XYZ file of C-alpha atoms in Angstrom:
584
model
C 0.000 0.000 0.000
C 3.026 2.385 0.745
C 4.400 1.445 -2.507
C 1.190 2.647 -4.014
C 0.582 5.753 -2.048
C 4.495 6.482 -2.550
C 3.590 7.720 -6.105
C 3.042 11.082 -6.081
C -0.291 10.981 -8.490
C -2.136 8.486 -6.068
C -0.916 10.170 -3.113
C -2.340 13.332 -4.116
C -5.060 12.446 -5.380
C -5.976 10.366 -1.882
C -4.713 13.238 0.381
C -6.499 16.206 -1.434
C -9.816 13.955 -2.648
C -10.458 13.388 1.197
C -9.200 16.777 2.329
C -11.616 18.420 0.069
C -14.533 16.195 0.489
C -14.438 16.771 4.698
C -14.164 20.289 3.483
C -17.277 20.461 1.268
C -18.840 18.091 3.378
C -18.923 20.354 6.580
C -20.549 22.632 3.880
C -23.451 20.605 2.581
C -24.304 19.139 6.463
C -24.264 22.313 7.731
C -25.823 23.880 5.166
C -28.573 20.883 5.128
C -28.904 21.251 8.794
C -30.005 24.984 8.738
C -32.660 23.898 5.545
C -30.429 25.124 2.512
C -31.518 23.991 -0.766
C -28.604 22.270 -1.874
C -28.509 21.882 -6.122
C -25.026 19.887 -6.672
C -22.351 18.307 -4.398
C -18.669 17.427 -6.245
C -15.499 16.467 -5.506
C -13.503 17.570 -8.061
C -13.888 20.059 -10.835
C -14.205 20.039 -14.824
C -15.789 16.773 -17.183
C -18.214 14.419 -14.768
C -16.583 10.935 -14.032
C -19.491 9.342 -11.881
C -22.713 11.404 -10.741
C -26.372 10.443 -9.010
C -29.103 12.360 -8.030
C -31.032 12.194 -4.947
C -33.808 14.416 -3.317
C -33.299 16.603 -6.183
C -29.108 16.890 -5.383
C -27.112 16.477 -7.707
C -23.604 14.354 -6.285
C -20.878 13.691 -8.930
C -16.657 13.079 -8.693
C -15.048 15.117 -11.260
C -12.430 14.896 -13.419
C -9.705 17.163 -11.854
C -9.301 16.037 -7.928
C -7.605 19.061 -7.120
C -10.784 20.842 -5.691
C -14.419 20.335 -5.083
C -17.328 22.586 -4.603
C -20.973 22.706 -2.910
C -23.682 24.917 -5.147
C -26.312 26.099 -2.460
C -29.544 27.397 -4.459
C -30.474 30.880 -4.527
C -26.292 31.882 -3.806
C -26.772 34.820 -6.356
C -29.481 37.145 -6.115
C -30.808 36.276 -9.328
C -31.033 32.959 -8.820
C -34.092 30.585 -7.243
C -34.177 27.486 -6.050
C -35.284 25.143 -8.529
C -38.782 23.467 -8.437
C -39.073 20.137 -6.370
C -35.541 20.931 -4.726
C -36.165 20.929 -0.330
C -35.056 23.413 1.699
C -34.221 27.802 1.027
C -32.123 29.482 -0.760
C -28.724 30.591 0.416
C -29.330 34.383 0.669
C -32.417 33.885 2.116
C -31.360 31.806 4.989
C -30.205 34.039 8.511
C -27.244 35.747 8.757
C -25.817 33.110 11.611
C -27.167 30.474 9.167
C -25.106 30.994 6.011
C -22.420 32.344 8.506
C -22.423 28.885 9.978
C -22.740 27.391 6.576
C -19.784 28.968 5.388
C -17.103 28.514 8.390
C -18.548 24.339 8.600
C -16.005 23.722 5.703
C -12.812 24.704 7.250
C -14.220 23.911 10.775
C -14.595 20.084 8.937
C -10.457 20.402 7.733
C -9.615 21.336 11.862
C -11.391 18.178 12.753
C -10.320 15.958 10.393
C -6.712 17.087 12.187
C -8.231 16.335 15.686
C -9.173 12.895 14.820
C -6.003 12.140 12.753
C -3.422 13.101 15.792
C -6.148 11.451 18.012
C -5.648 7.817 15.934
C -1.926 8.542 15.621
C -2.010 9.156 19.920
C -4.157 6.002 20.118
C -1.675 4.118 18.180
C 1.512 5.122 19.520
C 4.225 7.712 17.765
C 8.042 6.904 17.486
C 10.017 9.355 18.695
C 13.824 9.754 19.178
C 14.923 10.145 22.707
C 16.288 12.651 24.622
C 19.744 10.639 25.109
C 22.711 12.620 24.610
C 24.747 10.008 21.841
C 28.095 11.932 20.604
C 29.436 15.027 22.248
C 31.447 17.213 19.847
C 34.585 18.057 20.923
C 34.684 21.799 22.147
C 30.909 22.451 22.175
C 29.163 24.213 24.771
C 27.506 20.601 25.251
C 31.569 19.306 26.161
C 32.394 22.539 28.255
C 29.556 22.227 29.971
C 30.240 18.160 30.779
C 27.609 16.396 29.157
C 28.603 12.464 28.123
C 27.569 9.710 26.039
C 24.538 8.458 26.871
C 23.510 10.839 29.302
C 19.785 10.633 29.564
C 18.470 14.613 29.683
C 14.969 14.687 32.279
C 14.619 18.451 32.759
C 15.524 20.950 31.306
C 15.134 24.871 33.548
C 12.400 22.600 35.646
C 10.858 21.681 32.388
C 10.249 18.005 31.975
C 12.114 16.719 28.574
C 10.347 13.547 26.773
C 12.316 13.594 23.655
C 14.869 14.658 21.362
C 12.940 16.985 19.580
C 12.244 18.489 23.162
C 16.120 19.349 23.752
C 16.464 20.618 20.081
C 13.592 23.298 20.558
C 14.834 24.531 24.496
C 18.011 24.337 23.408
C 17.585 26.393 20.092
C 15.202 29.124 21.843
C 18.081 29.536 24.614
C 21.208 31.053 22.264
C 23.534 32.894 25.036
C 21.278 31.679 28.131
C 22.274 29.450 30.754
C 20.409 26.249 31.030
C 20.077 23.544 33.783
C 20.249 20.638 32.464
C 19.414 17.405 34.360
C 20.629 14.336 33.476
C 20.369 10.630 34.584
C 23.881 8.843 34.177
C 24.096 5.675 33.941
C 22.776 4.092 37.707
C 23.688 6.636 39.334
C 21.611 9.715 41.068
C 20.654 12.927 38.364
C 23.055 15.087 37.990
C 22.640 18.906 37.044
C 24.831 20.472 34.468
C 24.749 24.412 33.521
C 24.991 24.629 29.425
C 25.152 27.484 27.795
C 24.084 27.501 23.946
C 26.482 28.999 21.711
C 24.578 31.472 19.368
C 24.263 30.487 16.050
C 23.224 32.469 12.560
C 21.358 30.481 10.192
C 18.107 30.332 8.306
C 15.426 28.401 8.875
C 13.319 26.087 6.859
C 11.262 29.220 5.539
C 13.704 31.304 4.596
C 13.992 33.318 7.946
C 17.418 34.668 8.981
C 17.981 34.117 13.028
C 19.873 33.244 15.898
C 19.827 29.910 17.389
C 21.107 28.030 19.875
C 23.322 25.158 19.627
C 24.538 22.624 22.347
C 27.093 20.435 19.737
C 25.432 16.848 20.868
C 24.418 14.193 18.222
C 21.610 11.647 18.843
C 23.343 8.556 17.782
C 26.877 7.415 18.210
C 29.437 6.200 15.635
C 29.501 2.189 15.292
C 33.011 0.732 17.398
C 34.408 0.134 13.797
C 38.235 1.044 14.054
C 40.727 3.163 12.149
C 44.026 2.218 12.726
C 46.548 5.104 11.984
C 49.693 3.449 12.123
C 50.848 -0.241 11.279
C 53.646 0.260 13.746
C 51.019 1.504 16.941
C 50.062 -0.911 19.328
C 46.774 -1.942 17.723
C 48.503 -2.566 14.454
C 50.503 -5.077 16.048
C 47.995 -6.391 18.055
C 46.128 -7.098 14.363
C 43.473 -4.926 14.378
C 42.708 -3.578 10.163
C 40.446 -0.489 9.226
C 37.470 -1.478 9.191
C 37.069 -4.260 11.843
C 34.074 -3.996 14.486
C 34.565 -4.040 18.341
C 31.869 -6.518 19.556
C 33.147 -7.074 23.089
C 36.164 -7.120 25.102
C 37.307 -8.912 27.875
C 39.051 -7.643 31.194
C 40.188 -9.837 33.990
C 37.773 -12.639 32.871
C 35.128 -9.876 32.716
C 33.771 -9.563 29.510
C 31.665 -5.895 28.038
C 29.470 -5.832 25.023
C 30.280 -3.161 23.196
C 27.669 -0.981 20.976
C 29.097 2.332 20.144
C 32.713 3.489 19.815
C 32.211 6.052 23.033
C 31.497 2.761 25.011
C 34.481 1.454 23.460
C 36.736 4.418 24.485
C 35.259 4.147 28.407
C 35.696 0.807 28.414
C 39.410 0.262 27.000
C 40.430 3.504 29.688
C 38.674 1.785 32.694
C 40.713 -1.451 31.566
C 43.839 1.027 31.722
C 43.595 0.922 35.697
C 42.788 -2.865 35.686
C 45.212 -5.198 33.467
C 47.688 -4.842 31.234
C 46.393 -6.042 28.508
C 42.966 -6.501 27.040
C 41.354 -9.540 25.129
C 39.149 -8.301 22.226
C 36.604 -10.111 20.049
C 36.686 -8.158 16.502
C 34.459 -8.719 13.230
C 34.626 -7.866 9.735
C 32.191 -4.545 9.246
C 30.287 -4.867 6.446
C 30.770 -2.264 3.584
C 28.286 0.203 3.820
C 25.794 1.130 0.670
C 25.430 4.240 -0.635
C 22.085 5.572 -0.293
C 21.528 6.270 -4.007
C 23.804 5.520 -7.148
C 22.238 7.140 -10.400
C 23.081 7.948 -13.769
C 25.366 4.850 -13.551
C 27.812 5.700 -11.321
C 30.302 3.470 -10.319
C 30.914 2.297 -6.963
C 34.493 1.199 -5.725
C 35.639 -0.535 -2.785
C 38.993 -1.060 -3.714
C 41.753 -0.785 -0.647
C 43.588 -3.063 2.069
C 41.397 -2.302 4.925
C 39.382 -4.603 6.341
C 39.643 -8.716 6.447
C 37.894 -11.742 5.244
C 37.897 -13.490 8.899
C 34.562 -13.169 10.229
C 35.438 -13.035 13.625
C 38.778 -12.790 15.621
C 40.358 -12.986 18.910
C 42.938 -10.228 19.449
C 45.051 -8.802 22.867
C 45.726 -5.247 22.905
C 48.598 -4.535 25.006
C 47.891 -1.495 27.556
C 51.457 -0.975 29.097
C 52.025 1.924 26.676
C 49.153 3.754 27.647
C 49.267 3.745 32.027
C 49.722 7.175 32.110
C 46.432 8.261 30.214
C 44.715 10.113 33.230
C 43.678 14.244 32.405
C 44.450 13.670 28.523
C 41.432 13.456 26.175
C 39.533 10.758 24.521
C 41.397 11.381 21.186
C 44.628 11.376 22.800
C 44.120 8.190 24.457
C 42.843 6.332 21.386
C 46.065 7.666 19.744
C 48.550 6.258 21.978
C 46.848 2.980 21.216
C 47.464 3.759 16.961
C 43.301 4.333 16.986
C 40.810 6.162 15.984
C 37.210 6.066 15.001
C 35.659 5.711 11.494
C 33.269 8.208 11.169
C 35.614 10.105 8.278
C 36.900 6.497 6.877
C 36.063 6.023 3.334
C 33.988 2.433 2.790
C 32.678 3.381 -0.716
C 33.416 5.575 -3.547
C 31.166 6.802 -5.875
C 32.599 8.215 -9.264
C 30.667 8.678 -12.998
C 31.193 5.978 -15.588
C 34.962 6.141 -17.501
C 36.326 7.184 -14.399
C 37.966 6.567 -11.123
C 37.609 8.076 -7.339
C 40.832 9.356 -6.271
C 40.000 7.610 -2.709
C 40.719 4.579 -1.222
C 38.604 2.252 1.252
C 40.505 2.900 4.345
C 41.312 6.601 3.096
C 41.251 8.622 6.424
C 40.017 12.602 5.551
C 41.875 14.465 7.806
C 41.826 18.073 6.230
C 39.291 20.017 3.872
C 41.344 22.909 1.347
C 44.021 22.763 4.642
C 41.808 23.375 7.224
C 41.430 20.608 9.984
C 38.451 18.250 9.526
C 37.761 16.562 13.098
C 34.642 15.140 12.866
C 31.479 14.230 10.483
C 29.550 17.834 11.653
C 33.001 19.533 11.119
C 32.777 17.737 7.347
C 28.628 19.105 7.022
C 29.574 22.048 7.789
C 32.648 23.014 5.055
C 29.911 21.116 2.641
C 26.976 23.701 2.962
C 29.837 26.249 3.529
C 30.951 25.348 -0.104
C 30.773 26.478 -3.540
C 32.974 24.810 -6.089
C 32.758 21.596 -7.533
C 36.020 20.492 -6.746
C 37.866 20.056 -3.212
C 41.373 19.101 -1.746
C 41.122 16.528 0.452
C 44.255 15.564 3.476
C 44.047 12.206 3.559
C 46.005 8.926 5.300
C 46.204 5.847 3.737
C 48.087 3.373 5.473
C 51.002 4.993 7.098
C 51.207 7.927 4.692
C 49.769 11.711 4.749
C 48.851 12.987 1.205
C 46.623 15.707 -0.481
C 44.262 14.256 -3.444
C 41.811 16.326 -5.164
C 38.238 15.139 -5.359
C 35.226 15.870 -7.737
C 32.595 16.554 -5.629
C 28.597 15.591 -6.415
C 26.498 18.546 -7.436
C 22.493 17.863 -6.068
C 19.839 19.968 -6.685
C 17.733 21.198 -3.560
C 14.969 23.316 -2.920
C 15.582 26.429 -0.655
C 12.987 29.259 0.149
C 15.135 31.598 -2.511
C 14.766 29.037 -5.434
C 16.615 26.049 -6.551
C 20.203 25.888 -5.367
C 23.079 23.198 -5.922
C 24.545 21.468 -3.232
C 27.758 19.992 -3.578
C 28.105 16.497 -1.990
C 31.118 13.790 -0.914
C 30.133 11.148 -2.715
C 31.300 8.552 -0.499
C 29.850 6.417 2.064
C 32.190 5.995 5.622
C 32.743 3.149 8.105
C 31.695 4.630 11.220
C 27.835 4.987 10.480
C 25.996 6.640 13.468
C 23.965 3.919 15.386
C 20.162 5.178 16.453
C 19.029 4.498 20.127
C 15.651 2.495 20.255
C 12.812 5.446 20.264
C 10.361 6.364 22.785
C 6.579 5.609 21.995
C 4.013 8.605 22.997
C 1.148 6.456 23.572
C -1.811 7.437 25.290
C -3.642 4.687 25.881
C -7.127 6.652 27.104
C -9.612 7.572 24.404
C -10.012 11.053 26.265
C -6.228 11.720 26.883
C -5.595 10.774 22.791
C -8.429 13.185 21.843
C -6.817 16.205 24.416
C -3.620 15.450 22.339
C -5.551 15.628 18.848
C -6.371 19.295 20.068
C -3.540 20.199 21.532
C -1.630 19.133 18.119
C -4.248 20.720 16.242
C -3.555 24.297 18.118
C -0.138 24.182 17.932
C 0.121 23.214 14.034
C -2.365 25.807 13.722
C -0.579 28.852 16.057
C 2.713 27.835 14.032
C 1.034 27.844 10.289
C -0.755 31.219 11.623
C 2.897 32.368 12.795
C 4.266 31.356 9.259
C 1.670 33.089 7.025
C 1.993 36.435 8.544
C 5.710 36.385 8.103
C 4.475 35.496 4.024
C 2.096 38.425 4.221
C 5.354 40.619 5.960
C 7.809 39.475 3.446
C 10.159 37.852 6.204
C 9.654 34.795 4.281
C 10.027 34.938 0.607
C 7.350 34.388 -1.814
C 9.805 31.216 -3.257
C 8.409 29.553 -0.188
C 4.645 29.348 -1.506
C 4.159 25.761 -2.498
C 1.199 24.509 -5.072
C -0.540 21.092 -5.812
C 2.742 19.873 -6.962
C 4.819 20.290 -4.017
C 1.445 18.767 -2.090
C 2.312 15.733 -4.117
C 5.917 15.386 -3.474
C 5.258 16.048 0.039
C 2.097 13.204 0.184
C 4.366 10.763 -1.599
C 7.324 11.158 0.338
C 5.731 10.658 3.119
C 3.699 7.626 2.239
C 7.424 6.100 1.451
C 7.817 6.956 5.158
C 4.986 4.777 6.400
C 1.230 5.335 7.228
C 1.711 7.599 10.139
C 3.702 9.887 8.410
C 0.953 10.050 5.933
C -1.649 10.567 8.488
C 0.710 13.086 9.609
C 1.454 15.563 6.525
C -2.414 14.881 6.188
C -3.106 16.537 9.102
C -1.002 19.283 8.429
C -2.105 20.288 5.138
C -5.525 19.368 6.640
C -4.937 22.860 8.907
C -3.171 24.501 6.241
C -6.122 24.174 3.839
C -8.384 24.935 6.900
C -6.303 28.257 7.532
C -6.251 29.422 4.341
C -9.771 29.116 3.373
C -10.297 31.844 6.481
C -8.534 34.488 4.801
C -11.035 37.603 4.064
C -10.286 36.863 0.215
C -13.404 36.970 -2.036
C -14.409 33.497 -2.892
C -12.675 32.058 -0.345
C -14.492 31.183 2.652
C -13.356 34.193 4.341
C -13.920 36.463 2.238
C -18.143 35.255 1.948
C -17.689 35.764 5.932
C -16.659 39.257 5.342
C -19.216 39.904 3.129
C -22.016 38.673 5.695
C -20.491 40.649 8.475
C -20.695 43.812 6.484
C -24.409 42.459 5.705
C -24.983 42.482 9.643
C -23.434 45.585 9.929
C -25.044 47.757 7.564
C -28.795 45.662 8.455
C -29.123 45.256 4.671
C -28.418 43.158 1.894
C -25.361 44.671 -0.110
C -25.755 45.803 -3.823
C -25.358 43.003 -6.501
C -22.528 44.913 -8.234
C -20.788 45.289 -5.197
C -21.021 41.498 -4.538
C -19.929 40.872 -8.171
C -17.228 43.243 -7.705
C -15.768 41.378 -5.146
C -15.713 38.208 -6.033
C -14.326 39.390 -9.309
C -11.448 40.932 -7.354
C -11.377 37.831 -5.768
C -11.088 35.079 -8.282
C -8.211 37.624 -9.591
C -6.292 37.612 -6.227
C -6.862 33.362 -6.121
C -5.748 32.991 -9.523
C -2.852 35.084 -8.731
C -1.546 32.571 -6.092
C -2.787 29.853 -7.941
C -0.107 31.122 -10.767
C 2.691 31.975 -8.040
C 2.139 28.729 -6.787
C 2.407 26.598 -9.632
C 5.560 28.966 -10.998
C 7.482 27.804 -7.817
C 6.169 24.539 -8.140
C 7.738 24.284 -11.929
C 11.300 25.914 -10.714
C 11.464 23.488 -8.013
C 10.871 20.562 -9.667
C 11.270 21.431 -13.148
C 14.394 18.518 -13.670
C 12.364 15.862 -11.526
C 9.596 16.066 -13.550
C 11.245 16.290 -16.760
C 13.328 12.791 -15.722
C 9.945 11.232 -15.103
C 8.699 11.988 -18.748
C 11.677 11.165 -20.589
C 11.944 7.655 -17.951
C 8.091 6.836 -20.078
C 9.858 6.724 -23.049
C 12.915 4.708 -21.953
């Protein structure tokens, strides 16, 4: 069914067929309700595909599901309700009546939300934890003395769930002191006091601002090993780039290992115990790369690694007794290790030629400047421009400079269409994901306060992003039309069904929002128009009605047409490699 829905045709036409049918349909019950005549009911617009008629209704799907509509009788002053049809005509109904009418169809899009985050509560949502995986080295998360797998409670007295719940504090707090509380390991909680450093960047939207960042990661790299020097003490001892840490044993003792952090705290607490340290070792697998197009090449050509599937090693420790007060990277050093998180696994290079890199190829600098870490690495990538970068690499026992094609991608920003220049490469040291936390709530009336309270906080943040549209603090690049509904439907139907409930539910609100602006033929704009009604105790003049909804359909087409232009420069390329793929 995923597979199905992952389409982006299907998935739009599901998503926005069932969006606008609760839509229309808190229209026509409404409307019903309060004795409207009601002539024609239709999802969909243009040619008929299926219609029926009942009690003098007409219902019918149309060809284009991109829309729908509900004709009450007697909506223009001209018109009448037709003979034999129940009920009034629209203008001849109350003013709380047709105002009632009118607000039922984006009232119908806010509860279709409610009920979707209510079945999504009732189910039970994934979410990452709030457990502290790596700590970058010199963040304000390190100077303030967080650790692997710290396990964050509070935050300022504020009870933390998730991960998402330290990334929001955390990036509302730039320059303000935080305390954190943490549960490590057995032991009691511990408060820490971090201080964000203040960063500039722009969001999602296109809005420039300053942010807070801690430097923590959610996951931890894999205990697959680098080993820097044949000559070190893990060279002799037999460890190869590229072999996995699975356990070691100390004293008889023996401690799983899962991450390379646990590896580091477990080889320094053997430092005070033995001498030496027995250590059970695997082959890692190569990693894939995510996505190899255009036939690309992949190469995995290098010494690293080893056919044994699993092997029994001794590290000596005598070298490294007097490791106390120097850092994790230091220590690992004096044993000839370090971690593979900037290892090369897998090359990727276009067809007739060959990746200057190596499996086992250590990156060590980026144009010169020192790369310590995978964020270090993200960071010079969005930071670049040019197609082409010197890498500082070690292979084997040697320190060399290679230069590197890099992988131009196109991605959509709030400004247009930008190109992104990737490593195409896959490394060793892929982060490992903690086991998420499930927000279940288990009670039908607890699920349905959590549909609301999901509901009001999608809304207050859509509300929040449209005014900054109307402002101009986000661009006009960043209005999205039926197409990007479609990419955004069918990437998230790859994602699973809640993910599809989920976007559902947004765009649910969105639609719901939108239809409330005082625009002529929107819904808001026919609630303007029977406010002024109630104000001025009259009907207003049929020009002036006809006036505005002309100045209305001019304003909607208008977006429609900005819409659909961003649309096309977004996905222009996409769409054109889906055409010509027909043909192929």
């Amino acid at each position: 069914m995923s597979q199905f829905l992952s389409h982006p045709i299907p998935a739009v036409v599901i998503l926005l067929g069932l969006l606008v049918f609760i839509h229309e349909l808190g229209h026509y019950l409404v409307g019903r309700w309060c004795g409207i005549a009601v002539e024609t009911f239709s999802i969909g617009f243009g040619p008929q595909l299926i219609s029926f008629k009942r009690g003098g209704t007409v219902y019918q799907i149309s060809a284009i599901p991109l829309g729908g509509f509900v004709k009450f009788a007697g909506s223009h002053p001209s018109e009448e309700v037709p003979p034999g049809l129940p009920g009034i005509s629209f203008l001849a109904a109350s003013l709380p009546k047709r105002a009632a009418t009118v607000i039922a169809g984006p009232a119908g899009n806010f509860l279709l939300a409610v009920v979707v985050y209510t079945v999504l509560g009732l189910n039970g949502m994934p979410h990452p934890p709030a457990l502290i995986g790596e700590v970058i080295s010199g963040s304000a998360a390190s100077r303030a003395g967080l650790q692997y797998g710290d396990l964050v409670v509070r935050i300022d007295q504020r009870e933390v769930k998730t991960w998402r719940d330290i990334e929001e504090m955390v990036s509302k707090s730039p320059g303000k002191q935080l305390a954190v509380t943490v549960k490590r390991g057995a032991g009691a909680e511990v408060v820490l006091q971090l201080t964000p450093d203040a960063v500039k960047t722009t969001d999602i939207m296109g809005r420039s601002a300053s942010i807070g960042r801690a430097g923590v990661a959610l996951g931890a790299p894999a205990p697959v090993m680098t080993v820097m020097a044949s000559a070190s003490p893990a060279g002799v001892a037999g460890l190869r780039t590229g072999d996995k840490v699975t356990k070691i044993s100390v004293g008889g003792a023996e401690h799983p290992i899962k991450s390379y952090p646990e590896l580091v705290h477990a080889l320094r607490d053997a430092v005070v115990k033995a001498d030496d340290v027995n250590m059970t070792v695997v082959a890692e697998p190569v990693p894939e790369l995510a996505e190899l197009k255009g036939g690309a090449k992949v190469h995995t050509e290098g010494k690293a690694g080893t056919d044994t599937p699993e092997r029994q090693l001794t590290l000596p420790l005598v070298n490294v007794k007097q490791a106390e007060g120097i850092s994790d990277r230091d220590f690992m050093s004096r044993l000839g290790l370090r971690g593979s998180e900037l290892t090369v696994a897998v090359m990727e290079s276009a067809p007739g030629q060959t990746s200057p890199l190596l499996k086992g190829d250590l990156i060590l600098t980026w144009n010169g400047e020192t790369v310590t870490d995978v964020y270090t690495l993200r960071e010079k990538l969005l930071a670049n421009t040019e197609p082409e970068v010197t890498l500082g690499i070690q292979r084997d026992d040697v320190v060399i400079d290679v230069k590197v094609a890099l992988k131009g991608v196109e991605v959509q920003k709030p400004e247009g269409v930008a190109t992104l220049y990737t490593l195409p490469v896959a490394f060793w040291g892929q982060l490992i994901d903690p086991e998420p936390v499930i927000e279940k709530y288990d009670q039908p009336l607890a699920a349905l306060a959590f549909g609301f309270r999901q509901t009001g906080e999608q809304s207050y943040e859509l509300i929040h992003n449209l005014a900054s549209l109307v402002s101009g603090e986000i661009p006009l690049k960043a209005l999205g039309g039926p197409i990007l509904i479609a990419k955004v439907a069918g990437d998230s139907a790859r994602r699973g069904w809640q993910m599809f409930l989920g976007s559902m539910a947004l765009i649910s609100i969105n639609l719901g929002l939108i239809n409330l602006f005082p625009i002529p033929v929107l819904d808001g704009g026919q609630l303007v128009l029977i406010g002024v009604e109630g104000l001025r105790r009259r009907p207003l003049a049929t020009s002036a009605i006809e006036n505005f909804q002309k100045l209305g359909f001019a304003m909607v087409l208008a977006l429609v047409v900005l819409a659909t232009y961003n649309d096309f420069s977004r996905f222009w390329r996409s769409m054109l490699e889906s055409v010509v793929g027909i043909f192929k």
